[in-house]
mmCIF file with all atom_site columns, C-alpha atoms and ligand atoms in Angstrom:
data_model
loop_
_atom_site.group_PDB
_atom_site.id
_atom_site.type_symbol
_atom_site.label_atom_id
_atom_site.label_alt_id
_atom_site.label_comp_id
_atom_site.label_asym_id
_atom_site.label_entity_id
_atom_site.label_seq_id
_atom_site.pdbx_PDB_ins_code
_atom_site.Cartn_x
_atom_site.Cartn_y
_atom_site.Cartn_z
_atom_site.occupancy
_atom_site.B_iso_or_equiv
_atom_site.pdbx_formal_charge
_atom_site.auth_seq_id
_atom_site.auth_comp_id
_atom_site.auth_asym_id
_atom_site.auth_atom_id
_atom_site.pdbx_PDB_model_num
ATOM   1   C  CA  . MET S 1 1   ? -76.853 -37.212 12.687  1.00 0.00 ? 29  MET S CA  1
ATOM   2   C  CA  . ASN S 1 2   ? -78.652 -34.484 10.791  1.00 0.00 ? 30  ASN S CA  1
ATOM   3   C  CA  . LYS S 1 3   ? -81.347 -36.061 8.613   1.00 0.00 ? 31  LYS S CA  1
ATOM   4   C  CA  . ASN S 1 4   ? -81.775 -32.816 6.719   1.00 0.00 ? 32  ASN S CA  1
ATOM   5   C  CA  . ALA S 1 5   ? -78.099 -32.625 5.698   1.00 0.00 ? 33  ALA S CA  1
ATOM   6   C  CA  . LYS S 1 6   ? -77.757 -32.063 1.992   1.00 0.00 ? 34  LYS S CA  1
ATOM   7   C  CA  . ARG S 1 7   ? -74.772 -33.074 -0.118  1.00 0.00 ? 35  ARG S CA  1
ATOM   8   C  CA  . PRO S 1 8   ? -73.181 -30.265 -2.104  1.00 0.00 ? 36  PRO S CA  1
ATOM   9   C  CA  . GLU S 1 9   ? -74.026 -30.315 -5.776  1.00 0.00 ? 37  GLU S CA  1
ATOM   10  C  CA  . THR S 1 10  ? -71.345 -30.195 -8.427  1.00 0.00 ? 38  THR S CA  1
ATOM   11  C  CA  . GLU S 1 11  ? -71.410 -28.609 -11.852 1.00 0.00 ? 39  GLU S CA  1
ATOM   12  C  CA  . GLU S 1 12  ? -70.120 -31.788 -13.490 1.00 0.00 ? 40  GLU S CA  1
ATOM   13  C  CA  . GLY S 1 13  ? -73.362 -33.730 -13.553 1.00 0.00 ? 41  GLY S CA  1
ATOM   14  C  CA  . ALA S 1 14  ? -73.178 -37.222 -15.018 1.00 0.00 ? 42  ALA S CA  1
ATOM   15  C  CA  . VAL S 1 15  ? -72.225 -38.494 -18.456 1.00 0.00 ? 43  VAL S CA  1
ATOM   16  C  CA  . LEU S 1 16  ? -75.121 -40.654 -19.574 1.00 0.00 ? 44  LEU S CA  1
ATOM   17  C  CA  . PHE S 1 17  ? -74.309 -43.528 -21.953 1.00 0.00 ? 45  PHE S CA  1
ATOM   18  C  CA  . ASN S 1 18  ? -77.671 -45.234 -21.964 1.00 0.00 ? 46  ASN S CA  1
ATOM   19  C  CA  . VAL S 1 19  ? -81.192 -44.541 -20.690 1.00 0.00 ? 47  VAL S CA  1
ATOM   20  C  CA  . ASP S 1 20  ? -82.790 -47.981 -20.243 1.00 0.00 ? 48  ASP S CA  1
ATOM   21  C  CA  . PRO S 1 21  ? -81.048 -49.243 -18.237 1.00 0.00 ? 49  PRO S CA  1
ATOM   22  C  CA  . ILE S 1 22  ? -79.233 -46.109 -17.104 1.00 0.00 ? 50  ILE S CA  1
ATOM   23  C  CA  . ILE S 1 23  ? -75.484 -46.325 -17.663 1.00 0.00 ? 51  ILE S CA  1
ATOM   24  C  CA  . VAL S 1 24  ? -73.346 -43.456 -16.380 1.00 0.00 ? 52  VAL S CA  1
ATOM   25  C  CA  . LYS S 1 25  ? -69.653 -42.707 -16.420 1.00 0.00 ? 53  LYS S CA  1
ATOM   26  C  CA  . HIS S 1 26  ? -67.695 -42.316 -13.178 1.00 0.00 ? 54  HIS S CA  1
ATOM   27  C  CA  . HIS S 1 27  ? -63.934 -41.888 -12.835 1.00 0.00 ? 55  HIS S CA  1
ATOM   28  C  CA  . TYR S 1 28  ? -62.328 -44.617 -10.724 1.00 0.00 ? 56  TYR S CA  1
ATOM   29  C  CA  . GLU S 1 29  ? -58.746 -44.573 -9.461  1.00 0.00 ? 57  GLU S CA  1
ATOM   30  C  CA  . ILE S 1 30  ? -56.976 -46.662 -6.841  1.00 0.00 ? 58  ILE S CA  1
ATOM   31  C  CA  . ASP S 1 31  ? -53.453 -47.483 -5.722  1.00 0.00 ? 59  ASP S CA  1
ATOM   32  C  CA  . TYR S 1 32  ? -53.054 -51.201 -6.190  1.00 0.00 ? 60  TYR S CA  1
ATOM   33  C  CA  . LEU S 1 33  ? -50.495 -53.113 -4.100  1.00 0.00 ? 61  LEU S CA  1
ATOM   34  C  CA  . HIS S 1 34  ? -49.644 -56.636 -5.038  1.00 0.00 ? 62  HIS S CA  1
ATOM   35  C  CA  . SER S 1 35  ? -46.730 -58.993 -4.451  1.00 0.00 ? 63  SER S CA  1
ATOM   36  C  CA  . TYR S 1 36  ? -44.707 -60.814 -7.089  1.00 0.00 ? 64  TYR S CA  1
ATOM   37  C  CA  . ALA S 1 37  ? -43.978 -63.339 -4.312  1.00 0.00 ? 65  ALA S CA  1
ATOM   38  C  CA  . GLN S 1 38  ? -41.697 -66.127 -5.585  1.00 0.00 ? 66  GLN S CA  1
ATOM   39  C  CA  . ASP S 1 39  ? -41.530 -64.446 -9.035  1.00 0.00 ? 67  ASP S CA  1
ATOM   40  C  CA  . SER S 1 40  ? -39.715 -61.431 -7.490  1.00 0.00 ? 68  SER S CA  1
ATOM   41  C  CA  . PRO S 1 41  ? -36.208 -62.519 -8.671  1.00 0.00 ? 69  PRO S CA  1
ATOM   42  C  CA  . PHE S 1 42  ? -37.434 -62.357 -12.295 1.00 0.00 ? 70  PHE S CA  1
ATOM   43  C  CA  . PHE S 1 43  ? -38.385 -58.676 -11.909 1.00 0.00 ? 71  PHE S CA  1
ATOM   44  C  CA  . ALA S 1 44  ? -35.246 -57.881 -9.894  1.00 0.00 ? 72  ALA S CA  1
ATOM   45  C  CA  . GLY S 1 45  ? -33.299 -59.471 -12.771 1.00 0.00 ? 73  GLY S CA  1
ATOM   46  C  CA  . LEU S 1 46  ? -34.913 -57.138 -15.302 1.00 0.00 ? 74  LEU S CA  1
ATOM   47  C  CA  . ALA S 1 47  ? -33.622 -54.186 -13.255 1.00 0.00 ? 75  ALA S CA  1
ATOM   48  C  CA  . LYS S 1 48  ? -30.089 -55.647 -13.575 1.00 0.00 ? 76  LYS S CA  1
ATOM   49  C  CA  . GLY S 1 49  ? -30.289 -56.534 -17.281 1.00 0.00 ? 77  GLY S CA  1
ATOM   50  C  CA  . VAL S 1 50  ? -30.725 -60.253 -16.623 1.00 0.00 ? 78  VAL S CA  1
ATOM   51  C  CA  . LEU S 1 51  ? -33.478 -62.515 -17.976 1.00 0.00 ? 79  LEU S CA  1
ATOM   52  C  CA  . LEU S 1 52  ? -34.231 -65.301 -15.527 1.00 0.00 ? 80  LEU S CA  1
ATOM   53  C  CA  . GLY S 1 53  ? -36.073 -68.412 -16.620 1.00 0.00 ? 81  GLY S CA  1
ATOM   54  C  CA  . SER S 1 54  ? -36.655 -71.589 -14.629 1.00 0.00 ? 82  SER S CA  1
ATOM   55  C  CA  . ARG S 1 55  ? -34.904 -74.960 -14.911 1.00 0.00 ? 83  ARG S CA  1
ATOM   56  C  CA  . CYS S 1 56  ? -36.446 -78.133 -13.537 1.00 0.00 ? 84  CYS S CA  1
ATOM   57  C  CA  . THR S 1 57  ? -34.212 -79.725 -10.891 1.00 0.00 ? 85  THR S CA  1
ATOM   58  C  CA  . GLY S 1 58  ? -35.620 -83.127 -11.884 1.00 0.00 ? 86  GLY S CA  1
ATOM   59  C  CA  . CYS S 1 59  ? -35.874 -83.507 -15.666 1.00 0.00 ? 87  CYS S CA  1
ATOM   60  C  CA  . GLY S 1 60  ? -33.937 -80.370 -16.683 1.00 0.00 ? 88  GLY S CA  1
ATOM   61  C  CA  . TYR S 1 61  ? -36.780 -78.823 -18.704 1.00 0.00 ? 89  TYR S CA  1
ATOM   62  C  CA  . VAL S 1 62  ? -36.022 -75.103 -19.137 1.00 0.00 ? 90  VAL S CA  1
ATOM   63  C  CA  . TYR S 1 63  ? -38.806 -72.507 -19.044 1.00 0.00 ? 91  TYR S CA  1
ATOM   64  C  CA  . ALA S 1 64  ? -38.375 -69.018 -20.464 1.00 0.00 ? 92  ALA S CA  1
ATOM   65  C  CA  . THR S 1 65  ? -40.643 -67.672 -17.694 1.00 0.00 ? 93  THR S CA  1
ATOM   66  C  CA  . PRO S 1 66  ? -40.762 -67.950 -13.887 1.00 0.00 ? 94  PRO S CA  1
ATOM   67  C  CA  . ARG S 1 67  ? -42.159 -71.330 -12.751 1.00 0.00 ? 95  ARG S CA  1
ATOM   68  C  CA  . GLY S 1 68  ? -42.158 -72.654 -9.199  1.00 0.00 ? 96  GLY S CA  1
ATOM   69  C  CA  . HIS S 1 69  ? -42.317 -76.237 -10.358 1.00 0.00 ? 97  HIS S CA  1
ATOM   70  C  CA  . CYS S 1 70  ? -42.096 -78.229 -13.568 1.00 0.00 ? 98  CYS S CA  1
ATOM   71  C  CA  . MET S 1 71  ? -45.203 -78.830 -15.662 1.00 0.00 ? 99  MET S CA  1
ATOM   72  C  CA  . GLU S 1 72  ? -43.589 -81.970 -17.108 1.00 0.00 ? 100 GLU S CA  1
ATOM   73  C  CA  . CYS S 1 73  ? -42.646 -83.830 -13.889 1.00 0.00 ? 101 CYS S CA  1
ATOM   74  C  CA  . GLY S 1 74  ? -43.801 -81.651 -10.961 1.00 0.00 ? 102 GLY S CA  1
ATOM   75  C  CA  . THR S 1 75  ? -40.337 -81.181 -9.441  1.00 0.00 ? 103 THR S CA  1
ATOM   76  C  CA  . TRP S 1 76  ? -39.185 -77.822 -8.046  1.00 0.00 ? 104 TRP S CA  1
ATOM   77  C  CA  . THR S 1 77  ? -37.298 -75.473 -10.373 1.00 0.00 ? 105 THR S CA  1
ATOM   78  C  CA  . ASP S 1 78  ? -34.240 -73.266 -9.918  1.00 0.00 ? 106 ASP S CA  1
ATOM   79  C  CA  . TRP S 1 79  ? -33.628 -69.875 -11.509 1.00 0.00 ? 107 TRP S CA  1
ATOM   80  C  CA  . HIS S 1 80  ? -31.828 -70.179 -14.830 1.00 0.00 ? 108 HIS S CA  1
ATOM   81  C  CA  . PRO S 1 81  ? -30.269 -67.210 -16.704 1.00 0.00 ? 109 PRO S CA  1
ATOM   82  C  CA  . LEU S 1 82  ? -31.503 -67.019 -20.299 1.00 0.00 ? 110 LEU S CA  1
ATOM   83  C  CA  . PRO S 1 83  ? -29.459 -65.949 -23.308 1.00 0.00 ? 111 PRO S CA  1
ATOM   84  C  CA  . LEU S 1 84  ? -30.100 -62.324 -24.279 1.00 0.00 ? 112 LEU S CA  1
ATOM   85  C  CA  . ALA S 1 85  ? -30.173 -63.207 -27.979 1.00 0.00 ? 113 ALA S CA  1
ATOM   86  C  CA  . GLY S 1 86  ? -32.791 -65.336 -29.688 1.00 0.00 ? 114 GLY S CA  1
ATOM   87  C  CA  . ARG S 1 87  ? -35.010 -65.595 -32.743 1.00 0.00 ? 115 ARG S CA  1
ATOM   88  C  CA  . VAL S 1 88  ? -38.580 -64.602 -33.591 1.00 0.00 ? 116 VAL S CA  1
ATOM   89  C  CA  . HIS S 1 89  ? -40.673 -67.777 -33.325 1.00 0.00 ? 117 HIS S CA  1
ATOM   90  C  CA  . THR S 1 90  ? -43.861 -65.952 -34.324 1.00 0.00 ? 118 THR S CA  1
ATOM   91  C  CA  . TYR S 1 91  ? -45.258 -62.426 -34.131 1.00 0.00 ? 119 TYR S CA  1
ATOM   92  C  CA  . THR S 1 92  ? -48.378 -60.322 -34.332 1.00 0.00 ? 120 THR S CA  1
ATOM   93  C  CA  . THR S 1 93  ? -49.028 -56.666 -35.051 1.00 0.00 ? 121 THR S CA  1
ATOM   94  C  CA  . CYS S 1 94  ? -51.323 -55.003 -32.513 1.00 0.00 ? 122 CYS S CA  1
ATOM   95  C  CA  . HIS S 1 95  ? -53.515 -52.196 -33.831 1.00 0.00 ? 123 HIS S CA  1
ATOM   96  C  CA  . PHE S 1 96  ? -55.280 -51.917 -30.489 1.00 0.00 ? 124 PHE S CA  1
ATOM   97  C  CA  . GLY S 1 97  ? -54.064 -52.430 -26.925 1.00 0.00 ? 125 GLY S CA  1
ATOM   98  C  CA  . GLY S 1 98  ? -54.484 -51.582 -23.285 1.00 0.00 ? 126 GLY S CA  1
ATOM   99  C  CA  . GLU S 1 99  ? -54.680 -47.912 -22.286 1.00 0.00 ? 127 GLU S CA  1
ATOM   100 C  CA  . ALA S 1 100 ? -50.939 -47.731 -21.564 1.00 0.00 ? 128 ALA S CA  1
ATOM   101 C  CA  . PHE S 1 101 ? -50.068 -48.894 -25.085 1.00 0.00 ? 129 PHE S CA  1
ATOM   102 C  CA  . LEU S 1 102 ? -52.755 -47.209 -27.203 1.00 0.00 ? 130 LEU S CA  1
ATOM   103 C  CA  . LYS S 1 103 ? -50.520 -44.301 -28.225 1.00 0.00 ? 131 LYS S CA  1
ATOM   104 C  CA  . GLU S 1 104 ? -47.859 -46.762 -29.422 1.00 0.00 ? 132 GLU S CA  1
ATOM   105 C  CA  . THR S 1 105 ? -50.092 -48.692 -31.837 1.00 0.00 ? 133 THR S CA  1
ATOM   106 C  CA  . PRO S 1 106 ? -49.404 -50.345 -34.140 1.00 0.00 ? 134 PRO S CA  1
ATOM   107 C  CA  . PHE S 1 107 ? -46.748 -52.314 -32.237 1.00 0.00 ? 135 PHE S CA  1
ATOM   108 C  CA  . THR S 1 108 ? -45.337 -55.816 -32.616 1.00 0.00 ? 136 THR S CA  1
ATOM   109 C  CA  . LEU S 1 109 ? -45.504 -58.633 -30.077 1.00 0.00 ? 137 LEU S CA  1
ATOM   110 C  CA  . ILE S 1 110 ? -43.126 -61.542 -30.577 1.00 0.00 ? 138 ILE S CA  1
ATOM   111 C  CA  . LEU S 1 111 ? -42.602 -64.967 -29.101 1.00 0.00 ? 139 LEU S CA  1
ATOM   112 C  CA  . VAL S 1 112 ? -38.840 -65.361 -28.730 1.00 0.00 ? 140 VAL S CA  1
ATOM   113 C  CA  . GLU S 1 113 ? -37.123 -68.737 -28.963 1.00 0.00 ? 141 GLU S CA  1
ATOM   114 C  CA  . PHE S 1 114 ? -33.722 -69.214 -27.310 1.00 0.00 ? 142 PHE S CA  1
ATOM   115 C  CA  . ASP S 1 115 ? -31.111 -71.934 -27.812 1.00 0.00 ? 143 ASP S CA  1
ATOM   116 C  CA  . GLY S 1 116 ? -31.262 -74.363 -24.893 1.00 0.00 ? 144 GLY S CA  1
ATOM   117 C  CA  . VAL S 1 117 ? -34.681 -73.164 -23.681 1.00 0.00 ? 145 VAL S CA  1
ATOM   118 C  CA  . ASP S 1 118 ? -37.788 -75.333 -24.100 1.00 0.00 ? 146 ASP S CA  1
ATOM   119 C  CA  . THR S 1 119 ? -40.506 -72.640 -24.012 1.00 0.00 ? 147 THR S CA  1
ATOM   120 C  CA  . LEU S 1 120 ? -41.039 -69.240 -25.631 1.00 0.00 ? 148 LEU S CA  1
ATOM   121 C  CA  . PHE S 1 121 ? -40.891 -65.720 -24.183 1.00 0.00 ? 149 PHE S CA  1
ATOM   122 C  CA  . LEU S 1 122 ? -43.545 -63.109 -25.036 1.00 0.00 ? 150 LEU S CA  1
ATOM   123 C  CA  . SER S 1 123 ? -42.213 -59.589 -25.500 1.00 0.00 ? 151 SER S CA  1
ATOM   124 C  CA  . ARG S 1 124 ? -42.343 -56.424 -27.579 1.00 0.00 ? 152 ARG S CA  1
ATOM   125 C  CA  . LEU S 1 125 ? -40.230 -55.969 -30.698 1.00 0.00 ? 153 LEU S CA  1
ATOM   126 C  CA  . VAL S 1 126 ? -39.047 -52.371 -31.052 1.00 0.00 ? 154 VAL S CA  1
ATOM   127 C  CA  . GLY S 1 127 ? -37.113 -50.850 -33.933 1.00 0.00 ? 155 GLY S CA  1
ATOM   128 C  CA  . ALA S 1 128 ? -38.659 -52.770 -36.815 1.00 0.00 ? 156 ALA S CA  1
ATOM   129 C  CA  . GLU S 1 129 ? -41.699 -51.869 -38.904 1.00 0.00 ? 157 GLU S CA  1
ATOM   130 C  CA  . PRO S 1 130 ? -44.397 -54.574 -38.843 1.00 0.00 ? 158 PRO S CA  1
ATOM   131 C  CA  . GLU S 1 131 ? -43.708 -55.459 -42.501 1.00 0.00 ? 159 GLU S CA  1
ATOM   132 C  CA  . GLU S 1 132 ? -40.000 -55.982 -41.711 1.00 0.00 ? 160 GLU S CA  1
ATOM   133 C  CA  . VAL S 1 133 ? -40.606 -58.681 -39.087 1.00 0.00 ? 161 VAL S CA  1
ATOM   134 C  CA  . GLU S 1 134 ? -39.939 -62.289 -40.139 1.00 0.00 ? 162 GLU S CA  1
ATOM   135 C  CA  . ILE S 1 135 ? -40.078 -65.667 -38.450 1.00 0.00 ? 163 ILE S CA  1
ATOM   136 C  CA  . GLY S 1 136 ? -36.513 -66.690 -37.565 1.00 0.00 ? 164 GLY S CA  1
ATOM   137 C  CA  . MET S 1 137 ? -35.328 -63.054 -37.398 1.00 0.00 ? 165 MET S CA  1
ATOM   138 C  CA  . PRO S 1 138 ? -32.466 -62.680 -34.862 1.00 0.00 ? 166 PRO S CA  1
ATOM   139 C  CA  . VAL S 1 139 ? -33.386 -60.425 -31.920 1.00 0.00 ? 167 VAL S CA  1
ATOM   140 C  CA  . ARG S 1 140 ? -31.625 -59.178 -28.827 1.00 0.00 ? 168 ARG S CA  1
ATOM   141 C  CA  . ALA S 1 141 ? -32.998 -58.190 -25.402 1.00 0.00 ? 169 ALA S CA  1
ATOM   142 C  CA  . ARG S 1 142 ? -32.885 -54.617 -24.196 1.00 0.00 ? 170 ARG S CA  1
ATOM   143 C  CA  . PHE S 1 143 ? -33.865 -53.363 -20.765 1.00 0.00 ? 171 PHE S CA  1
ATOM   144 C  CA  . ARG S 1 144 ? -35.500 -50.111 -19.715 1.00 0.00 ? 172 ARG S CA  1
ATOM   145 C  CA  . ARG S 1 145 ? -32.988 -47.787 -18.078 1.00 0.00 ? 173 ARG S CA  1
ATOM   146 C  CA  . ASN S 1 146 ? -35.538 -46.730 -15.463 1.00 0.00 ? 174 ASN S CA  1
ATOM   147 C  CA  . CYS S 1 147 ? -37.069 -49.993 -14.376 1.00 0.00 ? 175 CYS S CA  1
ATOM   148 C  CA  . THR S 1 148 ? -40.738 -50.152 -13.421 1.00 0.00 ? 176 THR S CA  1
ATOM   149 C  CA  . PHE S 1 149 ? -40.682 -53.781 -12.174 1.00 0.00 ? 177 PHE S CA  1
ATOM   150 C  CA  . LYS S 1 150 ? -43.129 -54.732 -14.921 1.00 0.00 ? 178 LYS S CA  1
ATOM   151 C  CA  . PRO S 1 151 ? -42.815 -57.323 -17.698 1.00 0.00 ? 179 PRO S CA  1
ATOM   152 C  CA  . THR S 1 152 ? -42.378 -54.412 -20.131 1.00 0.00 ? 180 THR S CA  1
ATOM   153 C  CA  . ASP S 1 153 ? -38.969 -53.620 -18.538 1.00 0.00 ? 181 ASP S CA  1
ATOM   154 C  CA  . VAL S 1 154 ? -37.562 -55.967 -21.166 1.00 0.00 ? 182 VAL S CA  1
ATOM   155 C  CA  . TYR S 1 155 ? -38.144 -55.681 -24.902 1.00 0.00 ? 183 TYR S CA  1
ATOM   156 C  CA  . PHE S 1 156 ? -36.361 -56.915 -27.984 1.00 0.00 ? 184 PHE S CA  1
ATOM   157 C  CA  . VAL S 1 157 ? -34.714 -55.216 -30.955 1.00 0.00 ? 185 VAL S CA  1
ATOM   158 C  CA  . PRO S 1 158 ? -33.452 -56.654 -34.250 1.00 0.00 ? 186 PRO S CA  1
ATOM   159 C  CA  . ALA S 1 159 ? -29.978 -58.127 -33.671 1.00 0.00 ? 187 ALA S CA  1
HETATM 160 ZN ZN1 . ZN  Z 2 .   ? -39.275 -81.565 -14.752 1.00 0.00 ? 216 ZN  Z ZN1 1
#
């Protein structure tokens, strides 16, 4: 080991945000691998234009989202296809969002209610101006043509 080795200097320097304490900016980028595990069929369904909820094998409670077991009675659930049409239960207009969505602001998030389903489904509403959105408005699911295996592979449009 050469104790006199010197690291090459760059011309970039550091972006200083604060002096006391010193806060500097560094770029950080990683590839992140994670498993959807038992939720995998939900994401595979999005790639096939299918919304899969969960139905309790004990009490029959139907969840609009993947659930391994029932929150009402604790029994295991089975996959349960959801209707692709529903209604706006409630909504919010987002004027700020995560980095991936910043350029799309303002956008509308909705909680969708389906006939025969006991919980709500959070999604984006596309194709309606924020002032056009109403509680009870009929909506229909659409799926991204090029799936990314993310929750945003499904969104809703006015029916
Ligand atoms: Zn149950």
